[in-house]
Coordinates of C-alpha atoms in Angstrom, one line a residue:
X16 CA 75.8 110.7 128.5
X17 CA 74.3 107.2 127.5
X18 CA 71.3 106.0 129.1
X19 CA 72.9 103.8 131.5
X20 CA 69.9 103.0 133.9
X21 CA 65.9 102.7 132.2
X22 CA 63.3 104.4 133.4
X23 CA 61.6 103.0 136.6
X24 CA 57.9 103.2 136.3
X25 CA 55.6 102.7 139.6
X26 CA 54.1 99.0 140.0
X27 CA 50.6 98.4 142.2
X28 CA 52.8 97.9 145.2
X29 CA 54.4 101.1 145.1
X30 CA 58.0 99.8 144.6
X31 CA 59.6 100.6 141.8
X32 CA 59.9 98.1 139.0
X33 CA 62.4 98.9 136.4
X34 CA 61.2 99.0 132.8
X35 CA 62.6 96.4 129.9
X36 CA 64.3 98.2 127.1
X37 CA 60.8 98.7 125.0
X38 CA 59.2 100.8 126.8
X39 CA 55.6 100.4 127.6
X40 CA 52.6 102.2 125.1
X41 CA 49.2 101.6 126.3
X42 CA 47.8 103.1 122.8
X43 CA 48.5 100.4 120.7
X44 CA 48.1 96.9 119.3
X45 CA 48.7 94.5 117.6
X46 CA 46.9 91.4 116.6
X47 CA 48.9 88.8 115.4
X48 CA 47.2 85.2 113.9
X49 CA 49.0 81.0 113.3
X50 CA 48.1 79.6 110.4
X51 CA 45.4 77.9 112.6
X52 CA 43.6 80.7 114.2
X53 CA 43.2 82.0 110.8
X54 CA 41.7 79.1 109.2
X55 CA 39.6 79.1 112.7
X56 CA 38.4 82.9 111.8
X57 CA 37.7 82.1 108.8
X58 CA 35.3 79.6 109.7
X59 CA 33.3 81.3 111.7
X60 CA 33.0 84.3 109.4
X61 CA 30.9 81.8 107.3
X62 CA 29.2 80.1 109.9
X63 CA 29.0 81.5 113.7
X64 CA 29.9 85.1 112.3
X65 CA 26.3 85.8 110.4
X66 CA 24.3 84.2 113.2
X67 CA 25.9 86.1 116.0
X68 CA 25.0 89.2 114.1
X69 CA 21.3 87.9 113.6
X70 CA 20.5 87.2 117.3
X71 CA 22.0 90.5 118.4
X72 CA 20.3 92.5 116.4
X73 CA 17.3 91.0 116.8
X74 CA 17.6 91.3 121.0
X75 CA 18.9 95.0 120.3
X76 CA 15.3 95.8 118.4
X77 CA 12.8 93.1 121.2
X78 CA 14.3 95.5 123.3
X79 CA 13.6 98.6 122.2
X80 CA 9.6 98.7 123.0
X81 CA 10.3 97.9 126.0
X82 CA 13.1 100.4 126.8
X83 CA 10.4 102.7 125.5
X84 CA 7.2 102.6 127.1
X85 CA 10.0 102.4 130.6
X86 CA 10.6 106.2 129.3
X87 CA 7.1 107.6 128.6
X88 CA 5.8 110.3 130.9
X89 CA 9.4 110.4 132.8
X90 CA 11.2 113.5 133.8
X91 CA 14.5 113.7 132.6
X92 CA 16.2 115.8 135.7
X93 CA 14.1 115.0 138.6
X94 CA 14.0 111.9 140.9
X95 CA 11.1 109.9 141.0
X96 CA 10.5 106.8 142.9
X97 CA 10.2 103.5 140.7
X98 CA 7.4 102.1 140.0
X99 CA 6.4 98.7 140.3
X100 CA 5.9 98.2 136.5
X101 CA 9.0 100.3 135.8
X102 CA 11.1 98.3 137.8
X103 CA 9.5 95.1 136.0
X104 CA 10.4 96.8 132.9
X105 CA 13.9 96.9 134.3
X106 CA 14.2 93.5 134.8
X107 CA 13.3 92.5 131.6
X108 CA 15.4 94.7 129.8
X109 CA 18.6 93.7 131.8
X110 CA 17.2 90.2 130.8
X111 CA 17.3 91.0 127.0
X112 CA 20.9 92.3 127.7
X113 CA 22.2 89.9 128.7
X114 CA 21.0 87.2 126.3
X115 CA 22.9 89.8 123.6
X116 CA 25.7 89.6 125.7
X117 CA 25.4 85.7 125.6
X118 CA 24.8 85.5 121.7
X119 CA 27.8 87.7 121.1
X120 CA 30.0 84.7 122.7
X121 CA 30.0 86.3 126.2
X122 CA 28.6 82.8 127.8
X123 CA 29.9 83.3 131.4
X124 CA 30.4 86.9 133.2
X125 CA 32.4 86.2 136.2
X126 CA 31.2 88.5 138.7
X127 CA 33.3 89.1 141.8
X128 CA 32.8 91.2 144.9
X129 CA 30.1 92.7 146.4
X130 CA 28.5 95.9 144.2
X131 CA 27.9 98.7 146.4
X132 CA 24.4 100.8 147.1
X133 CA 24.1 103.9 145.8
X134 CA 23.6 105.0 149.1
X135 CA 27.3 103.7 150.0
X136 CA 28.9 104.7 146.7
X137 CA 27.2 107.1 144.5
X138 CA 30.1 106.5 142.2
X139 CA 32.1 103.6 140.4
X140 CA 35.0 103.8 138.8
X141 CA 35.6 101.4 136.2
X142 CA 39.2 100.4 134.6
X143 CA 41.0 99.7 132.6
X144 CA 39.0 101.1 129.7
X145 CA 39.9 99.3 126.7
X146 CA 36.6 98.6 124.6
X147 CA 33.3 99.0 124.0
X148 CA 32.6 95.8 125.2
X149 CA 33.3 97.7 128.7
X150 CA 29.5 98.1 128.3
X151 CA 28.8 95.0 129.8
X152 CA 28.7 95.8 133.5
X153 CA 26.7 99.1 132.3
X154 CA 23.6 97.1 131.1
X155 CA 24.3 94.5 134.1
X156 CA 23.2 97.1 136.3
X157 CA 21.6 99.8 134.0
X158 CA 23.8 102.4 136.3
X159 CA 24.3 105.8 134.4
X160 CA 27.2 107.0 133.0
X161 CA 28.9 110.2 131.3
X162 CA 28.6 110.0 127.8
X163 CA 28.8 112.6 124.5
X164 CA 25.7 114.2 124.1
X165 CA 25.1 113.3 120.3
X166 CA 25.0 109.0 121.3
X167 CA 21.2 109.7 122.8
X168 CA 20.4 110.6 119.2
X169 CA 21.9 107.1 117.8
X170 CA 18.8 105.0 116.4
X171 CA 17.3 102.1 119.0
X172 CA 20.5 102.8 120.9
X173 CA 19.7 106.3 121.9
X174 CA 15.9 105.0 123.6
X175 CA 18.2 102.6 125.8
X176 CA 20.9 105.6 126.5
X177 CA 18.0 108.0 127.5
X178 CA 16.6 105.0 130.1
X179 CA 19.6 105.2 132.1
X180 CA 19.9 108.5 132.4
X181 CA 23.1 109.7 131.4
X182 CA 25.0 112.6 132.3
X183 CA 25.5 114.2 129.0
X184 CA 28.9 116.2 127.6
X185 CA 28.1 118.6 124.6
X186 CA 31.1 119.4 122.9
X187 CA 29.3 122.5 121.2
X188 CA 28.8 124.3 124.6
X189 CA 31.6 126.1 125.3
X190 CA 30.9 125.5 129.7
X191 CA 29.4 122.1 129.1
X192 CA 32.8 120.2 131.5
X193 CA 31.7 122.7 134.0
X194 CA 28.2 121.6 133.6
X195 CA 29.2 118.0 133.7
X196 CA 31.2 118.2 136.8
X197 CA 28.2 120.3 138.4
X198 CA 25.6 117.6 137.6
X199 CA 27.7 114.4 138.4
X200 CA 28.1 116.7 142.4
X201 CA 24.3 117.1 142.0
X202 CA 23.6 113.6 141.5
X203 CA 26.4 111.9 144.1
X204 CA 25.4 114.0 147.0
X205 CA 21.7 113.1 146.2
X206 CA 22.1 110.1 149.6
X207 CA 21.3 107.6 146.7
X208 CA 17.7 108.6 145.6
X209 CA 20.0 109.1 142.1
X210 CA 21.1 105.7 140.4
X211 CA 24.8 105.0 140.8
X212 CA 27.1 107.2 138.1
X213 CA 29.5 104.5 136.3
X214 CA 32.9 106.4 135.1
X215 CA 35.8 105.5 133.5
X216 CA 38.6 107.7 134.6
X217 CA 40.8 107.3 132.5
X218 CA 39.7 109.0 129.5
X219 CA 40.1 106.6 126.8
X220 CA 40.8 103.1 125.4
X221 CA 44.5 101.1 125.9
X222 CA 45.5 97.6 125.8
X223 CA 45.4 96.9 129.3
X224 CA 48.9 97.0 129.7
X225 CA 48.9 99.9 132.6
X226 CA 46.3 102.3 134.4
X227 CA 47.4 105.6 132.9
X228 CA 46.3 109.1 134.9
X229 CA 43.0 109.1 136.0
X230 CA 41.2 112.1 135.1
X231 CA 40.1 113.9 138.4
X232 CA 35.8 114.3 137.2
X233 CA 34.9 111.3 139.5
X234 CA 37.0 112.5 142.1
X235 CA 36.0 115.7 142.5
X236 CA 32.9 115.6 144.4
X237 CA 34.5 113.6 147.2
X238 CA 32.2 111.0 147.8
X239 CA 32.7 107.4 148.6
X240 CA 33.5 105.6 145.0
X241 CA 33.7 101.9 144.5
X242 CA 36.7 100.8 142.2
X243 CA 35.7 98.4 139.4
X244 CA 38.0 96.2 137.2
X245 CA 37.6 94.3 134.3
X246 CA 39.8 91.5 133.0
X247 CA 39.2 89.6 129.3
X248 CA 41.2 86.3 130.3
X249 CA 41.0 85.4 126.2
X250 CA 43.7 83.5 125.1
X251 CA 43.7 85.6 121.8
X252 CA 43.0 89.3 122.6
X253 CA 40.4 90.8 119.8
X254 CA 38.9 93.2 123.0
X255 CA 41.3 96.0 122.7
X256 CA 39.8 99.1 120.5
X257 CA 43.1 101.2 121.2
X258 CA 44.5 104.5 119.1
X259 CA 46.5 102.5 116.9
X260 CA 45.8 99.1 115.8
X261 CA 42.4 97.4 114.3
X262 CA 39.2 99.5 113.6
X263 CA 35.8 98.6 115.3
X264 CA 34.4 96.4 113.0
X265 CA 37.6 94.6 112.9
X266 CA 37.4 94.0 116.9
X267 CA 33.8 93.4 116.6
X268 CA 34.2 91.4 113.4
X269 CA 37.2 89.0 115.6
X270 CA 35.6 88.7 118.7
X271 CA 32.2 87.6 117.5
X272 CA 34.5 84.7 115.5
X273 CA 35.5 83.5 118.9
X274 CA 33.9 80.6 120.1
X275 CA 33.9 81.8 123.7
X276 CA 34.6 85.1 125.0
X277 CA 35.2 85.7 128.9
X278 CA 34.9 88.4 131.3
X279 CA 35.6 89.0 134.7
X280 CA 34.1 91.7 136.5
X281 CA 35.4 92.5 140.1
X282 CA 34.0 94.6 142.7
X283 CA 36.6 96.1 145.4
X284 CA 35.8 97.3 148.8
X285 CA 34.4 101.0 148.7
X286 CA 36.9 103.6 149.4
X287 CA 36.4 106.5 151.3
X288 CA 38.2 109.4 150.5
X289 CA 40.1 111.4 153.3
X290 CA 39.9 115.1 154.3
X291 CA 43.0 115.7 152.3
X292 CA 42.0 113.7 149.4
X293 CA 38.6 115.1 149.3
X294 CA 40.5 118.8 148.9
X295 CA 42.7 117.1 146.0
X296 CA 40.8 114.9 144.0
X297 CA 44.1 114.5 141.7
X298 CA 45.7 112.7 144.8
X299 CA 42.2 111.0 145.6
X300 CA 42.2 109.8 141.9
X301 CA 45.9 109.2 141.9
X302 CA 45.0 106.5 145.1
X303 CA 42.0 105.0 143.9
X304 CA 44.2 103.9 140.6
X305 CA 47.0 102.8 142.9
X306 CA 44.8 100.4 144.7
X307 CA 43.0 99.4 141.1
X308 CA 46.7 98.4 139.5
X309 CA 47.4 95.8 142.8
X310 CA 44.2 94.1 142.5
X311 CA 44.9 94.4 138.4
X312 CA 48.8 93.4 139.2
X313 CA 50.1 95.9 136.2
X314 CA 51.6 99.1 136.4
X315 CA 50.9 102.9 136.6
X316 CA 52.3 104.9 134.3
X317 CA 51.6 109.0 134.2
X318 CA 50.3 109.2 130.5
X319 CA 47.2 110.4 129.7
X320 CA 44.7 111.1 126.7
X321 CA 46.5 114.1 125.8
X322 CA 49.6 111.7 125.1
X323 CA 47.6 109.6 122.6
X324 CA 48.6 111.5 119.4
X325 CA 51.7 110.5 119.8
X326 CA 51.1 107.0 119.1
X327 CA 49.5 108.1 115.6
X328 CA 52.9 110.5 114.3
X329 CA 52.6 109.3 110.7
X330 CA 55.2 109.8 107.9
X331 CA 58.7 109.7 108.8
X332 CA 58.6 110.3 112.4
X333 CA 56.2 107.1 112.6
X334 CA 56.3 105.1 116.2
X335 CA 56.4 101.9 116.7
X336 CA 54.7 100.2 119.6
X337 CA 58.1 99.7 121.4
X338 CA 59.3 103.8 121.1
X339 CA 60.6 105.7 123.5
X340 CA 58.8 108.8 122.3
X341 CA 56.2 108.2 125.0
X342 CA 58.7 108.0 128.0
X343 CA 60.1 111.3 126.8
X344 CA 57.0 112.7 126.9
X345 CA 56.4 111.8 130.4
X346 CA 59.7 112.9 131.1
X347 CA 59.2 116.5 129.7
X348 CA 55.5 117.0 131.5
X349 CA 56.9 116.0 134.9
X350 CA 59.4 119.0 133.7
X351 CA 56.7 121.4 133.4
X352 CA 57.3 122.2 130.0
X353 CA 53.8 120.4 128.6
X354 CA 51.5 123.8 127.6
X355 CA 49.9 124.9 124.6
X356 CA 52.2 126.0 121.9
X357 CA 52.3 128.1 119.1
X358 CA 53.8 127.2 115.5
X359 CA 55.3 130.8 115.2
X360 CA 57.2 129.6 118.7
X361 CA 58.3 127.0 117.6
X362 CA 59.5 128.3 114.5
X363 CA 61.4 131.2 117.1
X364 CA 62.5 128.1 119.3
X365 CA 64.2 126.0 116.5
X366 CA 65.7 129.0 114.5
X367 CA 67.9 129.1 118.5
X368 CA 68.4 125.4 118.0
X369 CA 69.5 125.3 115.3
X370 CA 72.5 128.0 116.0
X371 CA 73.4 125.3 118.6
X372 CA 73.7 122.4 116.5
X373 CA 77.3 120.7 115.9
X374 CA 78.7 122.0 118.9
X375 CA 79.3 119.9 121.7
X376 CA 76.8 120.4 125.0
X377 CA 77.0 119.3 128.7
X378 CA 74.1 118.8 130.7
X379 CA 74.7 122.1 132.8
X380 CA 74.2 123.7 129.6
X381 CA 71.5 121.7 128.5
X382 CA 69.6 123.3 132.0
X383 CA 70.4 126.8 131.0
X384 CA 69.1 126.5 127.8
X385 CA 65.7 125.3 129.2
X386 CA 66.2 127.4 132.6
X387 CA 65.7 125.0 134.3
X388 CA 67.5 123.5 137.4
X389 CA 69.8 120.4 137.1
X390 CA 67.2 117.5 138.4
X391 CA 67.1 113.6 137.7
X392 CA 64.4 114.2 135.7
X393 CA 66.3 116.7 133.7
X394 CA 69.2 114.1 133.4
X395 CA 66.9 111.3 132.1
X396 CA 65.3 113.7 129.1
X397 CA 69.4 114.9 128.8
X398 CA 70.1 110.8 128.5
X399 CA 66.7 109.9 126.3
X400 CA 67.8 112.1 123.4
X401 CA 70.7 110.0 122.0
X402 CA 68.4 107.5 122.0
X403 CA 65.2 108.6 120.9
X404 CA 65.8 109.2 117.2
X405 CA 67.6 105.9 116.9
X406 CA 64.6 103.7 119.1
X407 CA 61.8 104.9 117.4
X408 CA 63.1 102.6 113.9
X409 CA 64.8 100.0 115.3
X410 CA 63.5 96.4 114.2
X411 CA 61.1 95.0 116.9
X412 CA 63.4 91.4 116.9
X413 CA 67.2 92.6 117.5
X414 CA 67.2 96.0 118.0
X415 CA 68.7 97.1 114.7
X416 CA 68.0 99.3 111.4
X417 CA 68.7 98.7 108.0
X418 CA 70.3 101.7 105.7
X419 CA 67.2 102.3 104.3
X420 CA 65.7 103.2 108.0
X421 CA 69.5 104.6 109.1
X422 CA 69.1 107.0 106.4
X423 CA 65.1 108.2 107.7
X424 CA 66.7 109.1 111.3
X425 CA 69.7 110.8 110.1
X426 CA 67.5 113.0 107.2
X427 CA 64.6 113.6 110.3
X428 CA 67.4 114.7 113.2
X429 CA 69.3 117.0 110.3
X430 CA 66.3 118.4 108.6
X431 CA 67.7 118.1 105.1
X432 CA 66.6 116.9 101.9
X433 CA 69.4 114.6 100.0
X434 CA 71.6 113.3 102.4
X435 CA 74.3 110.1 101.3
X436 CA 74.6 108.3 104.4
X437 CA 75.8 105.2 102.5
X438 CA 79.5 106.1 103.9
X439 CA 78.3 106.8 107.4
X440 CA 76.0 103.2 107.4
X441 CA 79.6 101.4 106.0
X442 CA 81.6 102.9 109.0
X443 CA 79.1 101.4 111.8
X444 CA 78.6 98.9 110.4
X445 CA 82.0 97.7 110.7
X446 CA 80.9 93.5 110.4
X447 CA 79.6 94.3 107.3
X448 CA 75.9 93.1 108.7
X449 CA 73.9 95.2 106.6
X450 CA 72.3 96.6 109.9
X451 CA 73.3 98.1 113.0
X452 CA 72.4 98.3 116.7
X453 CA 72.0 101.3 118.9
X454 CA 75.1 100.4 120.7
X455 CA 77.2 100.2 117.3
X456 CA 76.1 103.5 116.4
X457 CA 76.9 104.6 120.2
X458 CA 80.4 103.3 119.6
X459 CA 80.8 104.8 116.0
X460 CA 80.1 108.3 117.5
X461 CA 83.0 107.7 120.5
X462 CA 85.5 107.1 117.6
X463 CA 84.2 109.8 115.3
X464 CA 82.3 112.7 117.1
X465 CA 82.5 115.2 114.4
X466 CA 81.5 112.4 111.9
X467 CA 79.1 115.1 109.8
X468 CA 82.0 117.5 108.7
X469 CA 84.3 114.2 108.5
X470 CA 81.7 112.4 105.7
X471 CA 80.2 115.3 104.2
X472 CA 76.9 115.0 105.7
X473 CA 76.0 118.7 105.4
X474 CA 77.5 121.7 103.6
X475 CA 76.4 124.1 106.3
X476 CA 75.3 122.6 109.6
X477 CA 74.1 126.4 111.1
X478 CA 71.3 125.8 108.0
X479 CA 69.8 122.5 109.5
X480 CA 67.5 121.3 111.9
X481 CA 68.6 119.3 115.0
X482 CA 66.0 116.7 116.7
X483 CA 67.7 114.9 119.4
X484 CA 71.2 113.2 117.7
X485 CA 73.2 113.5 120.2
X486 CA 77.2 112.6 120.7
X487 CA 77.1 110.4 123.4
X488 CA 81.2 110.3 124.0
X489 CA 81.0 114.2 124.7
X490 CA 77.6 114.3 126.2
X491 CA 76.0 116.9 123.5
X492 CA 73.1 117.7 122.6
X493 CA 71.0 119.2 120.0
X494 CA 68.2 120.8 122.0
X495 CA 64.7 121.0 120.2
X496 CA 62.5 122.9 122.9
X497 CA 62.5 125.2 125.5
X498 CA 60.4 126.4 128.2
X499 CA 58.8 129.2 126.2
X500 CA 57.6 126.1 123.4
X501 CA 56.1 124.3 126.4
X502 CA 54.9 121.0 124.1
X503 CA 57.3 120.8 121.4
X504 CA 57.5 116.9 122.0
X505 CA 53.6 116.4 121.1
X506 CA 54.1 118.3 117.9
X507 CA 54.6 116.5 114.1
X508 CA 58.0 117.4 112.0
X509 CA 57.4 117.1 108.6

């Protein structure tokens, strides 16, 4: 079966919008310099760079005595009315924030909208999330946010953390998401005597590319929230801190090198969750982020933090930006299958696979093996294996793999050790190219289906592992999970 038709991924509008052949990762990127930005960065690191640094540290540490006498003699827990040289405290401090905004090259913050009252919406929800520069509209309006316990204990930074009073997430407390949720329900049906709770639903950082799931936290207390999104209009992107691409410093190092960085900040009308939405905060949360992608004009697509890993696989199973890997792993949670899993099942799971391997599969045996009915989801996981193995290499300009890279896929989707493929690269590569294309190696499979017994490729095929090659003329399959692994996609094969 080839994968005739891509994978459709929602757009803001709601209509489908069909995907181009690299399919879309939110977790990485990849920052790519002309000969004249370079020589531009590397002008700044001498000149702008140093003083940059200079000024915000020295707002960062003019601010500090303030932030602290604004937290003597405060109780952490309770509400207590502001008083008139706390609140002038306030001001100044958003003051001093903002001019280390404004020496960090953030000159203009475009501010659209109109924010809401805590008293209207005890919650925002701020996307996409894709840097720590997202702090920006925090300090703006000093609202509080959820944050990991250990960043109030962070030197200068921690005094300003403890004067907006976070709700804080210990990882060392076993009930401590149960406490979270509690707290952020305390605070939001509070009628606004609490400040407004900033949240960014989505769990962690992308390039901006897509809203990916919204995690339900803000959503569950089923109060009015006011959607939030921020836009970097920078013609050269050094904002995005995502799982795979540069480190902080890097993105901090790049940015402040910019002559002018810009934000946009816009505020959308509050929404108001319905009856059913306020008994389903997944379908509340799944709303909000519809409405946030139209004003954004980019897509949704259902990954989520959990999925992140995969954009780090290192060794030979090592994904480019462009793989596939992702998709399937959509695919395979909208299946059901995505649980915990064991190595010992695994271990049971492939030993079954591997029995299977070499002969030829339809998709109405591919659903038995899983035990699973025949669906369109099932078909498009069916359809994504010939392909995944093969995507996951190919070059990012053409589509196509050398020998070198021909010989990596074959050696991960067999499991072996020494494998010639030399033979097997000549056949496709019937032009004599010295690469190929997933479609040549599509057609090389039509004419030669049983092409490992035919070139020698293993001695004993019942001995070796199968990862997705598949025989696209006979629609087979080498299956690589089952409902009892219930993950096997997230997991690393050395």
């Amino acid at each position: 079966m080839r994968l005739a038709n891509r994978k459709r991924i929602e757009t803001a509008n709601g209509a489908d919008s069909q995907v181009s052949e690299h399919f879309i990762n939110p977790f990485t990127h990849e920052l790519r310099f002309t000969s004249v930005q370079k020589v531009k960065i590397a002008l700044m690191t001498v000149t702008l760079f140093p003083l940059r640094i200079l000024c915000s540290a020295f707002f960062t540490l003019l601010t500090w005595p303030f932030v602290f006498v604004a937290t003597v003699g405060r109780t952490e827990d309770a509400v207590e009315p502001l008083s008139w040289w706390r609140w002038l405290m306030d001001l100044i401090i958003r003051g001093f924030m903002r001019a280390l905004w404004f020496s960090g090259g953030f000159h203009w913050i475009q501010v659209k909208g109109r924010p809401a009252m805590a008293s209207e919406a005890p919650i925002v929800t701020l996307a996409p999330h894709s840097s720590f520069f997202d702090a920006i509209p925090v300090t703006m309006t000093m609202a509080s946010i959820v944050m990991k316990a250990e960043n109030k204990d962070i030197p200068i930074w921690g005094t300003l953390i403890k004067f907006i009073r976070p709700v804080l997430v210990s990882r060392s407390e076993p009930d401590s998401r149960r406490k979270t949720v509690e707290e952020i329900k305390r605070r939001a049906h509070s009628a606004g005597q609490w400040p407004q709770i900033m949240i960014f639903p989505e769990g962690t950082c992308t390039n901006r590319s897509c809203l990916i799931t919204f995690k339900p936290g803000a959503f569950i207390p089923g109060v009015p929230v006011q959607p939030v999104v921020l836009r970097y209009p920078n013609e050269l992107d050094t904002i995005s801190w995502t799982w795979q691409g540069p480190g902080a410093f890097k993105i901090l190092w790049l940015t402040l090198c910019q002559f002018h960085n810009s934000i946009e900040i816009e505020y959308l009308p509050v929404y108001t969750p319905s009856e059913e939405e306020k008994r389903d905060p997944t379908l509340f949360a799944s709303n909000v982020r519809r409405i946030m992608a139209k004003a954004l004009q980019i897509p949704t697509v259902d990954y989520s933090f959990e999925d992140c890993p995969l954009s780090m696989v290192k060794g030979p199973l090592c994904l480019p930006s462009h793989t596939c890997m992702l998709e399937f792993s959509r695919l395979v949670c909208k299946l059901g299958l995505k649980v915990g899993v064991t190595d010992q099942v695994l271990q049971e799971e492939g030993k079954k696979a591997r029995n299977l391997c070499g002969r030829k599969r339809s998709l109405e045996e591919f659903a038995e093996y899983l035990n699973l009915p025949v669906t369109e989801t099932l078909q498009d996981v069916f359809a994504l294996f010939e392909e995944l193995a093969f995507r996951m290499f190919e070059a990012e300009e053409g589509g196509a793999v050398v020998e070198d890279e021909f010989a990596v896929i074959l050696k991960s989707a067999l499991g072996v050790e020494d494998l010639a493929v030399g033979d097997v690269f000549r056949a496709v590569d019937r032009g004599d190219k010295g690469k190929i294309t997933f479609d040549d190696f599509c057609h090389f499979l039509e004419r030669s289906p049983n092409f490992l017994e035919f070139y020698h490729c293993v001695d004993e095929p019942s001995t070796h592992t199968c990862s997705g090659l598949v025989q696209p003329a006979s629609n087979s399959f080498c299956p690589d999970f089952s409902p009892q692994d219930q993950n096997t996609h997230g997991k690393k094969h050395d």
